[in-house]
Amino acid sequence: MALSLRQKQTNCVARMLNLNQPLTTGDTANEEVYKVLVLDKFCRDILSPLIHVKDLRKHGITLYFTIDKERQTIPDVPAIYFVQPTVQNINRIVSDASRAIYETFHLNFSSSLPRPLLENLATETLNSDSIQRVAKVYDQYLEFVTLENDMFSLAQRSTYVQLNDPKAGDRDIQVIIDGIVSGLFCVLVTLGVVPVIRCPRGGPAEMVASALDSRLRDHLISKNNLFSESGSLGASFQRPILCIFDRNFDLSVGVQHDWSYKPLVHDVLGMKLNRVSVQGDPSGAKGKSGLKSYELDDSDSFWVANSSAPFPKVAEEIETQLSKYKQDVDEVNKRTGAKDGVDFDGQELIGNTKHLMNAVNSLPELTERKKIIDKHTNIATVLLGEIKVRALDSYYNLENDMLTKGSIDRNALLTALKGKGTKMDKLRLAITYLLASETTPQSEVEVVEAALRESEVDPCAFQYVKKIKSLNISLALPNSASKSNIVDWAEKLYGQSISAVTAGMKNLLSEGRQLVLTRTVEALMEGKPNPDIDSYLLFDPRAPKSSAGGAGNHLKGPFKEAIVFMIGGGNYVEYSSLQELVQRQQPTKHLIYGTTEVLTGDEFVEQLTVLGQKMGLGNTVSSQ
């Protein structure tokens, strides 16, 4: 894990684009070999954050297509296919090969190609007399999307709903678990590491940990396993710890508003695959209200430096950068004889050759700086407009006080629920109120719910969370006659131990903004006896199988590297909190954050609403 996950995945992609041959110069392919790239939509999303379209030519890719589109024959050109191993994709590949639309087919699958599909591919290409066109078939183990150097998503949608659906059968749950395990296996193969696995007891986290442990054990038995081949990548480092959690570990983080730049851009502007589209022009000029699309990644120095900063500080930094840019432009103009405060004029530059070379050399850097400043001015302007219209600063402050200080200003809460903000903003605030304390008086809950209805907000998700809390309270009663029945019902309803559902509601109060997830990961990385994590299970795929699943009190620490994985949806708030943990620790540690999918607060609450509807809650049912 010395290199970033993003870099390792990029290296694998570059090798694939070079027909799976070692790269000879840097990270670019032999430009004399021109190739066609064929992708399905999922694999297109994998490549999107890693390599820009304009950079494909550096790897010899002259054209790229999606596999589901009709394509014309391009003879004498090799084609690289990068697709998921599905029946539909296999059928399309067979069709393409039988029509000989490309000279050779280099087939790359995002994860392991099941034997039945491999046999089907071989049989059908043999029957169509096109098997000679299939040059190679590779399992690439790249079925995940790397959004940051140390952040990935399996891009598996609605996992939270699927795992908590009261109608989901054992087979349905197992399919979801197997998909998560397959994605995590791909991540570990790309990193070249076999981690020690820790997770809380019960629920999806234990199911994924146990299944991943079994898969790694089975794979390590094989003589030429993928980890022995790539083991040199992590050979000089201590094995990492993989901490697996379920979204129910802390629901509040999935719901709450945040005030940092990157979480705001994601939550408010809907950033997807490191790209955001915003309306309008920063100058407010009329007739320029079209969509502007921006890349937000490591190539943007301002984004890298300020993505975790509070929004007001970002606005100040934009002003500072703009002022410094103007000063630098003025300085160049002075040296070349141009007038202060004006953009570069070619004729004036020619008139002063003394400083011409310095001015020309500084032009690309200044131009790029101005481009970045304009980009973030536009984004910040649109963000500010949304903040004002929706009073997002008030929502953030209220939720922050509830979660970190334990104080609930009920008048301010009710005022917010009846004031500015979208219906989803109000619903998220109400749910945060429910989650901020272990017990809430029924009379107060009814007042909050009435305020939601008055604002025409569907309380379905609110009632779903309320139901979870009521179950937890019933379980906490020392002499509950129906306790065993409730546990049976809850495990059937949620597909997991009910104690895991509200584990994150306890110990929410902490100093500052440190999340319960961050504190737990810190304790797991220390590897010392700790009552908060002593019950966590331990799986070590390299240890004797008899030890699998035991408590981890004997685990030696500290760990220098960790992979934190959240089942059921993660977000940039958790990612930022974990990165802050890394920055303040000495000696320096390395931490990767992953999730089944990256969700905005609105998107997660939509999943809570679906679950509420499946339980018969919402507008059609009177409040309990």
Coordinates of C-alpha atoms in Angstrom, one line a residue:
M1 CA 0.0 0.0 0.0
A2 CA 3.0 2.3 -0.4
L3 CA 1.5 3.7 -3.5
S4 CA -2.1 5.0 -3.5
L5 CA -4.9 2.8 -4.5
R6 CA -5.7 5.2 -7.3
Q7 CA -2.1 4.9 -8.7
K8 CA -2.1 1.1 -8.5
Q9 CA -5.5 0.9 -10.3
T10 CA -4.2 3.4 -12.9
N11 CA -1.1 1.3 -13.5
C12 CA -3.3 -1.8 -14.1
V13 CA -5.5 0.2 -16.6
A14 CA -2.4 1.5 -18.4
R15 CA -1.1 -2.1 -18.7
M16 CA -4.5 -3.3 -20.0
L17 CA -4.5 -0.5 -22.6
N18 CA -1.1 -1.7 -23.7
L19 CA -2.5 -5.1 -24.6
N20 CA -1.5 -6.3 -21.1
Q21 CA 2.2 -5.9 -22.0
P22 CA 4.7 -4.2 -19.7
L23 CA 5.0 -0.5 -20.3
T24 CA 8.3 0.5 -21.7
T25 CA 8.3 4.3 -21.2
G26 CA 6.6 5.9 -18.2
D27 CA 2.9 5.1 -18.1
T28 CA 2.1 5.4 -21.8
A29 CA 1.7 2.7 -24.4
N30 CA 3.5 2.2 -27.7
E31 CA 1.9 4.9 -29.9
E32 CA 2.6 3.0 -33.1
V33 CA -0.1 0.4 -32.2
Y34 CA -3.5 2.0 -32.7
K35 CA -6.4 0.3 -30.9
V36 CA -10.1 0.6 -30.3
L37 CA -11.5 0.5 -26.8
V38 CA -14.9 -1.0 -26.1
L39 CA -16.5 -0.5 -22.6
D40 CA -19.8 -1.2 -20.9
K41 CA -21.2 1.6 -18.7
F42 CA -19.9 0.2 -15.4
C43 CA -16.3 0.0 -16.7
R44 CA -16.6 3.4 -18.3
D45 CA -17.3 4.7 -14.8
I46 CA -14.2 2.9 -13.5
L47 CA -12.0 4.6 -16.0
S48 CA -13.6 8.1 -15.7
P49 CA -11.9 9.3 -12.5
L50 CA -8.6 7.7 -13.6
I51 CA -8.0 8.8 -17.2
H52 CA -9.4 11.7 -19.2
V53 CA -10.7 11.0 -22.7
K54 CA -8.0 13.3 -24.1
D55 CA -5.4 11.2 -22.5
L56 CA -6.5 7.9 -24.1
R57 CA -4.5 8.7 -27.2
K58 CA -1.3 8.6 -25.1
H59 CA -2.2 4.9 -24.7
G60 CA -2.7 4.3 -28.4
I61 CA -6.5 4.5 -28.2
T62 CA -7.9 6.2 -31.3
L63 CA -11.6 5.4 -30.8
Y64 CA -13.7 4.2 -27.9
F65 CA -17.3 2.9 -27.9
T66 CA -19.8 1.5 -25.5
I67 CA -20.5 -2.2 -26.1
D68 CA -24.3 -1.8 -26.4
K69 CA -24.1 0.6 -29.4
E70 CA -24.0 -0.5 -33.0
R71 CA -20.5 -0.2 -34.4
Q72 CA -19.1 -0.3 -37.9
T73 CA -16.3 -2.7 -39.0
I74 CA -12.8 -1.4 -38.4
P75 CA -10.4 -3.9 -40.0
D76 CA -6.7 -4.4 -39.2
V77 CA -7.2 -2.9 -35.7
P78 CA -7.0 -4.7 -32.4
A79 CA -9.9 -4.1 -30.0
I80 CA -9.6 -3.9 -26.2
Y81 CA -12.8 -4.9 -24.4
F82 CA -13.1 -3.9 -20.8
V83 CA -16.5 -5.1 -19.5
Q84 CA -18.2 -6.9 -16.6
P85 CA -18.5 -10.6 -16.9
T86 CA -22.2 -10.8 -17.7
V87 CA -24.3 -13.0 -20.1
Q88 CA -25.2 -9.9 -22.1
N89 CA -21.6 -8.8 -22.6
I90 CA -20.5 -12.3 -23.6
N91 CA -23.3 -12.5 -26.2
R92 CA -22.3 -9.1 -27.6
I93 CA -18.6 -10.1 -27.8
V94 CA -19.5 -13.3 -29.6
S95 CA -21.6 -11.3 -32.1
D96 CA -18.8 -8.8 -32.7
A97 CA -16.2 -11.6 -33.2
S98 CA -18.5 -13.6 -35.6
R99 CA -18.9 -10.4 -37.7
A100 CA -15.2 -9.8 -37.6
I101 CA -15.6 -6.1 -36.9
Y102 CA -12.1 -5.9 -35.5
E103 CA -8.9 -7.8 -36.3
T104 CA -8.2 -9.2 -32.8
F105 CA -10.1 -9.2 -29.5
H106 CA -8.3 -8.6 -26.2
L107 CA -11.0 -9.4 -23.6
N108 CA -10.6 -7.9 -20.2
F109 CA -13.2 -8.5 -17.5
S110 CA -13.6 -6.3 -14.5
S111 CA -13.7 -9.3 -12.1
S112 CA -13.3 -13.1 -12.4
L113 CA -15.1 -14.6 -15.4
P114 CA -17.2 -17.5 -14.1
R115 CA -16.4 -20.8 -15.8
P116 CA -19.9 -21.3 -17.3
L117 CA -19.5 -17.9 -19.1
L118 CA -15.9 -18.8 -20.2
E119 CA -17.2 -22.1 -21.6
N120 CA -20.0 -20.3 -23.4
L121 CA -17.6 -17.8 -24.9
A122 CA -15.3 -20.6 -26.2
T123 CA -18.2 -22.7 -27.6
E124 CA -20.0 -19.8 -29.4
T125 CA -16.8 -18.4 -30.9
L126 CA -15.8 -21.9 -32.0
N127 CA -19.2 -22.4 -33.6
S128 CA -19.0 -19.1 -35.5
D129 CA -15.4 -19.9 -36.6
S130 CA -14.2 -16.7 -34.9
I131 CA -12.2 -18.2 -32.0
Q132 CA -8.9 -17.3 -33.7
R133 CA -9.8 -13.6 -33.4
V134 CA -9.8 -13.8 -29.6
A135 CA -6.2 -13.0 -28.7
K136 CA -6.4 -13.1 -24.9
V137 CA -8.9 -13.3 -22.0
Y138 CA -7.9 -11.6 -18.8
D139 CA -9.5 -11.3 -15.3
Q140 CA -8.5 -7.8 -14.3
Y141 CA -10.0 -7.6 -10.8
L142 CA -10.7 -3.9 -11.2
E143 CA -14.4 -3.8 -10.3
F144 CA -14.4 -0.7 -8.1
V145 CA -14.3 3.0 -8.7
T146 CA -11.4 5.0 -7.2
L147 CA -12.5 8.5 -6.5
E148 CA -9.5 9.8 -4.5
N149 CA -6.0 8.4 -3.9
D150 CA -7.4 6.6 -0.8
M151 CA -11.1 6.4 -1.4
F152 CA -13.1 3.8 -3.5
S153 CA -16.6 2.8 -4.2
L154 CA -18.0 -0.5 -5.4
A155 CA -20.8 1.4 -7.1
Q156 CA -23.4 -1.1 -5.9
R157 CA -26.6 0.8 -5.7
S158 CA -29.3 0.6 -3.0
T159 CA -27.3 -1.9 -0.9
Y160 CA -28.8 -0.4 2.3
V161 CA -32.4 -1.0 1.1
Q162 CA -31.6 -4.5 -0.2
L163 CA -29.9 -5.6 3.0
N164 CA -32.7 -4.2 5.3
D165 CA -35.7 -5.1 3.1
P166 CA -38.2 -6.9 5.4
K167 CA -39.1 -9.1 2.4
A168 CA -35.6 -10.0 1.5
G169 CA -35.0 -13.8 1.7
D170 CA -31.7 -15.5 2.6
R171 CA -30.9 -16.0 -1.0
D172 CA -31.4 -12.3 -1.8
I173 CA -29.1 -11.3 1.0
Q174 CA -26.5 -13.8 0.0
V175 CA -26.4 -12.4 -3.5
I176 CA -25.7 -8.9 -2.2
I177 CA -23.0 -10.2 0.3
D178 CA -21.3 -12.1 -2.5
G179 CA -21.2 -9.0 -4.7
I180 CA -19.6 -7.0 -1.9
V181 CA -17.1 -9.7 -1.2
S182 CA -16.2 -9.9 -4.9
G183 CA -15.6 -6.1 -5.0
L184 CA -13.5 -6.1 -1.9
F185 CA -11.5 -9.0 -3.3
C186 CA -10.7 -6.9 -6.4
V187 CA -9.5 -4.1 -4.2
L188 CA -7.2 -6.4 -2.2
V189 CA -5.8 -8.0 -5.4
T190 CA -5.0 -4.5 -6.8
L191 CA -3.3 -3.5 -3.6
G192 CA -1.5 -6.9 -3.4
V193 CA -2.3 -7.4 0.3
V194 CA -4.0 -9.9 2.5
P195 CA -5.3 -8.0 5.5
V196 CA -6.3 -8.9 9.0
I197 CA -10.1 -8.4 9.2
R198 CA -12.1 -6.9 12.1
C199 CA -15.8 -6.2 12.4
P200 CA -18.6 -5.9 14.9
R201 CA -20.6 -9.0 15.7
G202 CA -23.8 -9.6 13.8
G203 CA -25.3 -8.2 10.7
P204 CA -23.9 -7.6 7.2
A205 CA -20.5 -6.7 8.5
E206 CA -19.9 -10.1 10.0
M207 CA -21.4 -11.8 6.9
V208 CA -19.1 -10.0 4.6
A209 CA -16.0 -10.5 6.8
S210 CA -16.6 -14.2 7.1
A211 CA -17.3 -14.7 3.4
L212 CA -14.2 -12.6 2.5
D213 CA -12.1 -14.6 4.9
S214 CA -13.2 -17.9 3.3
R215 CA -12.6 -16.6 -0.2
L216 CA -9.1 -15.4 0.6
R217 CA -8.3 -18.7 2.3
D218 CA -9.5 -20.7 -0.7
H219 CA -7.5 -18.5 -3.0
L220 CA -4.2 -18.6 -1.0
I221 CA -4.2 -22.4 -1.3
S222 CA -3.6 -22.1 -5.0
K223 CA 0.1 -22.3 -6.1
N224 CA 0.2 -19.2 -8.2
N225 CA -2.3 -17.1 -6.3
L226 CA -2.7 -13.4 -7.2
F227 CA -1.2 -12.3 -3.9
S228 CA 2.1 -14.2 -4.3
E229 CA 2.5 -12.6 -7.7
S230 CA 1.9 -9.1 -6.5
G231 CA 3.2 -9.6 -3.0
S232 CA 6.3 -7.5 -3.6
L233 CA 4.0 -4.4 -3.7
G234 CA 3.4 -4.7 0.0
A235 CA 6.2 -7.0 1.1
S236 CA 8.1 -4.3 2.9
F237 CA 5.0 -3.2 4.9
Q238 CA 3.2 -4.6 7.8
R239 CA -0.1 -6.3 6.8
P240 CA -3.0 -3.8 7.0
I241 CA -6.1 -4.1 9.0
L242 CA -9.5 -4.2 7.2
C243 CA -12.3 -2.7 9.4
I244 CA -15.7 -3.6 8.0
F245 CA -18.8 -1.7 9.2
D246 CA -22.5 -1.5 8.4
R247 CA -24.3 1.8 7.8
N248 CA -26.5 1.2 10.8
F249 CA -23.3 1.5 12.9
D250 CA -23.9 5.3 12.6
L251 CA -27.0 6.4 10.7
S252 CA -26.5 10.1 11.6
V253 CA -23.4 10.6 9.4
G254 CA -25.4 9.5 6.4
V255 CA -28.2 12.0 7.1
Q256 CA -26.5 15.2 8.5
H257 CA -25.5 18.3 6.6
D258 CA -21.9 19.3 6.6
W259 CA -20.1 22.6 6.2
S260 CA -16.8 21.5 4.5
Y261 CA -16.2 22.3 0.8
K262 CA -16.0 18.8 -0.7
P263 CA -19.0 17.4 1.3
L264 CA -21.0 20.5 0.3
V265 CA -20.2 20.2 -3.4
H266 CA -21.1 16.5 -3.3
D267 CA -24.3 17.0 -1.2
V268 CA -25.7 20.2 -2.7
L269 CA -24.4 20.1 -6.3
G270 CA -24.4 16.4 -6.8
M271 CA -20.8 15.7 -7.7
K272 CA -20.5 12.3 -9.5
L273 CA -17.2 10.6 -10.5
N274 CA -15.3 13.7 -9.5
R275 CA -17.3 15.9 -11.9
V276 CA -19.8 18.6 -11.1
S277 CA -22.1 20.6 -13.3
V278 CA -23.4 24.0 -12.2
Q279 CA -25.7 26.5 -13.8
G280 CA -24.9 30.1 -14.7
D281 CA -21.9 32.4 -15.0
P282 CA -20.0 33.7 -11.9
S283 CA -20.3 37.3 -13.3
G284 CA -24.0 37.0 -13.4
A285 CA -24.1 38.0 -17.1
K286 CA -27.3 37.5 -18.8
G287 CA -27.6 34.9 -21.5
K288 CA -24.9 32.7 -19.9
S289 CA -27.1 30.4 -17.8
G290 CA -26.0 27.1 -19.5
L291 CA -24.5 24.2 -17.6
K292 CA -20.8 24.3 -16.9
S293 CA -19.1 21.0 -16.1
Y294 CA -15.9 20.9 -14.0
E295 CA -13.4 18.1 -13.1
L296 CA -12.5 18.1 -9.4
D297 CA -9.5 15.9 -8.9
D298 CA -5.8 15.9 -8.1
S299 CA -5.0 18.0 -11.1
D300 CA -6.8 20.9 -9.4
S301 CA -4.4 22.4 -6.8
F302 CA -7.0 24.6 -5.2
W303 CA -9.4 21.6 -4.7
V304 CA -6.6 19.5 -3.2
A305 CA -5.6 22.3 -0.7
N306 CA -9.1 23.4 0.3
S307 CA -11.6 20.5 -0.2
S308 CA -11.7 19.8 3.6
A309 CA -11.9 23.5 4.7
P310 CA -15.1 25.1 6.0
F311 CA -16.9 26.9 3.2
P312 CA -16.4 30.5 4.6
K313 CA -12.6 29.8 4.6
V314 CA -12.8 28.5 1.0
A315 CA -14.6 31.8 -0.1
E316 CA -11.8 33.8 1.6
E317 CA -9.1 31.7 -0.1
I318 CA -10.7 32.3 -3.5
E319 CA -10.5 36.1 -2.8
T320 CA -6.9 35.7 -1.7
Q321 CA -5.9 33.7 -4.7
L322 CA -7.6 36.2 -7.1
S323 CA -5.9 39.1 -5.5
K324 CA -2.5 37.4 -5.7
Y325 CA -3.2 36.5 -9.4
K326 CA -3.9 40.1 -10.2
Q327 CA -0.7 41.2 -8.4
D328 CA 1.3 38.7 -10.4
V329 CA -0.3 39.8 -13.7
D330 CA 0.5 43.5 -12.8
E331 CA 4.1 42.6 -12.0
V332 CA 4.5 40.8 -15.4
N333 CA 2.9 43.7 -17.2
K334 CA 5.2 46.2 -15.5
R335 CA 8.2 44.3 -16.5
T336 CA 7.1 44.1 -20.1
G337 CA 5.9 47.6 -20.5
A338 CA 2.2 46.9 -20.4
K339 CA -0.3 48.8 -18.4
D340 CA -1.3 47.8 -14.9
G341 CA -4.4 45.8 -14.4
V342 CA -4.8 44.7 -18.0
D343 CA -4.5 41.3 -19.5
F344 CA -1.5 40.4 -21.7
D345 CA -1.2 42.2 -25.0
G346 CA 1.1 40.6 -27.6
Q347 CA 2.1 43.9 -29.2
E348 CA 3.2 45.4 -25.9
L349 CA 5.2 42.3 -25.0
I350 CA 7.1 42.4 -28.3
G351 CA 8.0 46.0 -27.6
N352 CA 10.0 45.0 -24.5
T353 CA 12.3 42.1 -25.2
K354 CA 14.2 42.4 -22.0
H355 CA 11.6 40.5 -19.9
L356 CA 9.8 38.8 -22.8
M357 CA 11.2 35.3 -22.1
N358 CA 10.2 35.5 -18.4
A359 CA 6.7 36.7 -19.3
V360 CA 6.2 34.0 -21.9
N361 CA 7.4 31.3 -19.5
S362 CA 4.9 32.6 -16.9
L363 CA 1.9 32.7 -19.2
P364 CA 0.9 29.0 -19.0
E365 CA 1.1 29.0 -15.2
L366 CA -0.9 32.2 -14.8
T367 CA -3.5 31.1 -17.4
E368 CA -4.0 27.8 -15.5
R369 CA -4.3 29.7 -12.1
K370 CA -6.9 32.0 -13.6
K371 CA -8.8 29.0 -15.0
I372 CA -8.9 27.3 -11.5
I373 CA -9.9 30.6 -9.8
D374 CA -12.8 31.1 -12.2
K375 CA -13.9 27.5 -11.7
H376 CA -14.1 27.7 -8.0
T377 CA -15.5 31.2 -8.1
N378 CA -18.4 29.8 -10.1
I379 CA -18.9 26.7 -7.9
A380 CA -18.7 28.8 -4.7
T381 CA -21.2 31.4 -6.1
V382 CA -23.7 28.7 -6.9
L383 CA -23.1 27.0 -3.5
L384 CA -23.6 30.3 -1.7
G385 CA -26.9 30.8 -3.5
E386 CA -28.1 27.4 -2.3
I387 CA -26.9 28.1 1.2
K388 CA -28.9 31.3 1.4
V389 CA -32.0 30.0 -0.2
R390 CA -32.0 26.8 2.0
A391 CA -30.5 28.3 5.1
L392 CA -28.0 25.4 5.1
D393 CA -25.7 27.1 7.7
S394 CA -28.6 27.0 10.2
Y395 CA -29.2 23.3 9.5
Y396 CA -25.5 22.5 9.9
N397 CA -25.3 24.5 13.2
L398 CA -28.4 22.9 14.7
E399 CA -27.3 19.4 13.7
N400 CA -23.8 19.9 14.9
D401 CA -25.0 21.1 18.3
M402 CA -27.3 18.1 18.6
L403 CA -24.6 15.5 17.7
T404 CA -21.5 17.0 19.3
K405 CA -22.9 18.9 22.4
G406 CA -26.1 16.9 23.1
S407 CA -28.0 20.2 23.2
I408 CA -31.4 20.4 21.5
D409 CA -32.9 23.9 21.1
R410 CA -36.5 22.7 20.4
N411 CA -37.7 26.2 19.5
A412 CA -34.9 26.6 16.9
L413 CA -35.7 23.0 15.7
L414 CA -39.4 23.8 15.1
T415 CA -38.6 27.1 13.5
A416 CA -36.2 25.5 11.0
L417 CA -38.8 22.8 10.2
K418 CA -41.3 25.5 9.3
G419 CA -38.8 27.9 7.6
K420 CA -36.4 27.8 4.7
G421 CA -35.0 24.7 3.2
T422 CA -36.2 21.8 1.0
K423 CA -38.5 19.1 2.2
M424 CA -35.5 16.8 2.3
D425 CA -33.5 19.3 4.4
K426 CA -36.2 19.4 7.0
L427 CA -36.6 15.6 7.0
R428 CA -32.8 15.2 7.5
L429 CA -32.9 17.6 10.4
A430 CA -35.8 15.8 12.0
I431 CA -34.0 12.4 11.7
T432 CA -30.8 13.9 13.1
Y433 CA -32.9 15.0 16.1
L434 CA -34.1 11.5 16.6
L435 CA -30.6 10.1 16.4
A436 CA -28.9 12.7 18.6
S437 CA -30.0 11.2 21.9
E438 CA -30.8 7.7 23.1
T439 CA -34.2 8.6 24.4
T440 CA -36.7 11.3 23.2
P441 CA -40.0 12.0 24.8
Q442 CA -42.9 10.7 22.8
S443 CA -44.7 14.1 23.1
E444 CA -41.8 15.9 21.6
V445 CA -41.4 13.4 18.8
E446 CA -45.1 13.9 17.9
V447 CA -44.6 17.7 17.8
V448 CA -41.7 17.3 15.4
E449 CA -43.6 14.9 13.2
A450 CA -46.6 17.3 13.1
A451 CA -44.2 20.1 12.0
L452 CA -43.0 17.9 9.2
R453 CA -46.6 17.2 8.0
E454 CA -47.4 20.9 8.3
S455 CA -44.5 21.6 5.8
E456 CA -45.9 18.8 3.6
V457 CA -42.9 16.5 4.2
D458 CA -43.5 12.8 3.9
P459 CA -42.5 11.5 7.4
C460 CA -41.9 7.9 6.1
A461 CA -38.1 7.9 6.7
F462 CA -38.6 9.6 10.1
Q463 CA -41.1 6.9 11.2
Y464 CA -38.7 4.2 10.0
V465 CA -35.9 5.5 12.2
K466 CA -38.4 6.0 15.0
K467 CA -39.4 2.3 14.7
I468 CA -35.7 1.3 14.9
K469 CA -35.3 3.4 18.1
S470 CA -38.4 2.0 19.8
L471 CA -37.1 -1.6 19.2
N472 CA -33.8 -0.7 20.7
I473 CA -35.5 0.8 23.8
S474 CA -37.6 -2.3 24.2
L475 CA -34.5 -4.5 24.1
A476 CA -32.9 -2.3 26.8
L477 CA -35.7 -3.0 29.3
P478 CA -34.3 -5.4 32.0
N479 CA -37.5 -7.5 32.3
S480 CA -39.1 -7.3 28.9
A481 CA -41.3 -10.4 28.6
S482 CA -41.4 -10.0 24.8
K483 CA -37.7 -9.4 24.4
S484 CA -37.0 -12.7 22.7
N485 CA -39.9 -12.2 20.3
I486 CA -38.7 -8.7 19.5
V487 CA -35.2 -10.0 18.7
D488 CA -36.6 -12.7 16.5
W489 CA -38.8 -10.3 14.7
A490 CA -36.1 -7.6 14.3
E491 CA -33.6 -10.1 12.9
K492 CA -36.1 -11.3 10.4
L493 CA -37.1 -7.7 9.5
Y494 CA -33.7 -6.2 9.2
G495 CA -31.6 -9.3 8.4
Q496 CA -29.3 -8.5 11.2
S497 CA -28.9 -8.3 14.9
I498 CA -31.0 -5.4 16.2
S499 CA -28.2 -4.4 18.5
A500 CA -26.1 -3.5 15.5
V501 CA -28.9 -1.3 14.1
T502 CA -28.5 1.4 16.8
A503 CA -24.9 0.8 17.9
G504 CA -23.9 4.2 16.5
M505 CA -26.5 6.0 18.6
K506 CA -24.5 5.4 21.7
N507 CA -21.3 7.3 22.3
L508 CA -22.3 9.9 19.7
L509 CA -21.3 12.7 22.0
S510 CA -17.6 13.5 21.5
E511 CA -15.1 16.3 21.5
G512 CA -15.3 18.4 18.4
R513 CA -16.4 16.7 15.2
Q514 CA -14.7 13.3 15.6
L515 CA -17.1 10.6 14.4
V516 CA -17.8 7.4 16.3
L517 CA -16.4 5.6 13.2
T518 CA -13.2 7.5 13.4
R519 CA -12.7 6.7 17.1
T520 CA -13.5 3.1 16.6
V521 CA -11.0 2.8 13.7
E522 CA -8.3 4.5 15.8
A523 CA -8.9 2.0 18.6
L524 CA -8.7 -0.9 16.1
M525 CA -5.5 0.4 14.6
E526 CA -3.9 0.6 18.0
G527 CA -4.7 -3.0 18.6
K528 CA -4.8 -2.7 22.4
P529 CA -7.4 -4.0 24.8
N530 CA -10.4 -1.6 24.7
P531 CA -13.9 -2.3 26.0
D532 CA -15.4 -0.5 23.0
I533 CA -13.9 -3.0 20.5
D534 CA -13.0 -6.1 22.6
S535 CA -16.1 -7.8 21.3
Y536 CA -15.1 -7.2 17.7
L537 CA -14.5 -10.3 15.6
L538 CA -11.1 -11.2 14.1
F539 CA -10.5 -13.0 10.8
D540 CA -7.0 -13.7 9.6
P541 CA -7.0 -15.5 6.3
R542 CA -3.3 -16.5 6.8
A543 CA -3.9 -18.1 10.3
P544 CA -5.3 -21.5 11.0
K545 CA -9.0 -21.7 10.2
S546 CA -9.9 -22.7 13.8
S547 CA -9.1 -19.2 14.9
A548 CA -11.4 -17.5 12.4
G549 CA -14.2 -15.3 13.9
G550 CA -12.8 -15.1 17.4
A551 CA -12.6 -11.9 19.5
G552 CA -9.4 -9.9 18.8
N553 CA -8.1 -9.1 22.3
H554 CA -4.9 -10.9 21.5
L555 CA -4.3 -9.0 18.3
K556 CA -0.9 -7.2 18.3
G557 CA -0.8 -3.5 17.3
P558 CA -0.4 -0.8 16.3
F559 CA -1.2 -1.1 12.6
K560 CA 0.4 1.4 10.2
E561 CA -2.2 0.9 7.5
A562 CA -5.9 0.4 7.5
I563 CA -8.8 -0.1 5.0
V564 CA -12.1 1.0 6.3
F565 CA -15.1 -0.3 4.5
M566 CA -18.8 0.9 5.0
I567 CA -21.6 -1.4 3.8
G568 CA -24.8 0.4 2.8
G569 CA -23.4 3.7 1.6
G570 CA -20.6 6.1 2.6
N571 CA -19.9 9.8 2.2
Y572 CA -17.2 12.5 2.1
V573 CA -17.9 13.4 5.7
E574 CA -16.6 10.1 6.9
Y575 CA -13.7 10.1 4.5
S576 CA -12.6 13.6 5.6
S577 CA -12.9 12.6 9.3
L578 CA -10.7 9.6 8.7
Q579 CA -8.1 11.6 6.8
E580 CA -8.0 14.1 9.7
L581 CA -7.2 11.1 11.9
V582 CA -4.2 10.2 9.7
Q583 CA -2.9 13.7 9.7
R584 CA -2.8 14.1 13.4
Q585 CA -1.2 10.7 14.1
Q586 CA 2.5 10.2 14.7
P587 CA 4.2 8.3 13.2
T588 CA 2.4 8.8 9.9
K589 CA -0.2 6.1 9.1
H590 CA -2.0 5.3 5.9
L591 CA -5.8 4.8 5.6
I592 CA -8.1 3.9 2.7
Y593 CA -11.8 4.4 2.9
G594 CA -14.3 2.5 0.8
T595 CA -18.0 1.9 0.6
T596 CA -20.6 0.1 -1.4
E597 CA -21.7 3.4 -2.9
V598 CA -21.1 7.1 -2.2
L599 CA -24.4 8.8 -1.2
T600 CA -25.5 12.3 -0.5
G601 CA -27.7 12.9 2.5
D602 CA -30.8 13.2 0.3
E603 CA -30.0 9.9 -1.5
F604 CA -29.6 8.1 1.8
V605 CA -32.8 9.4 3.2
E606 CA -34.6 8.3 0.0
Q607 CA -33.4 4.8 0.9
L608 CA -34.8 5.2 4.4
T609 CA -38.1 6.3 2.9
V610 CA -38.2 3.2 0.7
L611 CA -37.7 1.0 3.7
G612 CA -40.4 2.9 5.6
Q613 CA -42.8 2.3 2.7
K614 CA -42.0 -1.4 2.7
M615 CA -43.0 -1.4 6.4
G616 CA -46.3 0.4 5.6
L617 CA -45.3 3.7 7.2
G618 CA -45.6 7.2 5.8
N619 CA -48.5 9.4 4.8
T620 CA -50.9 6.5 4.4
V621 CA -50.5 5.4 7.9
S622 CA -51.3 7.4 11.0
S623 CA -48.5 8.2 13.4
Q624 CA -47.9 5.7 16.1

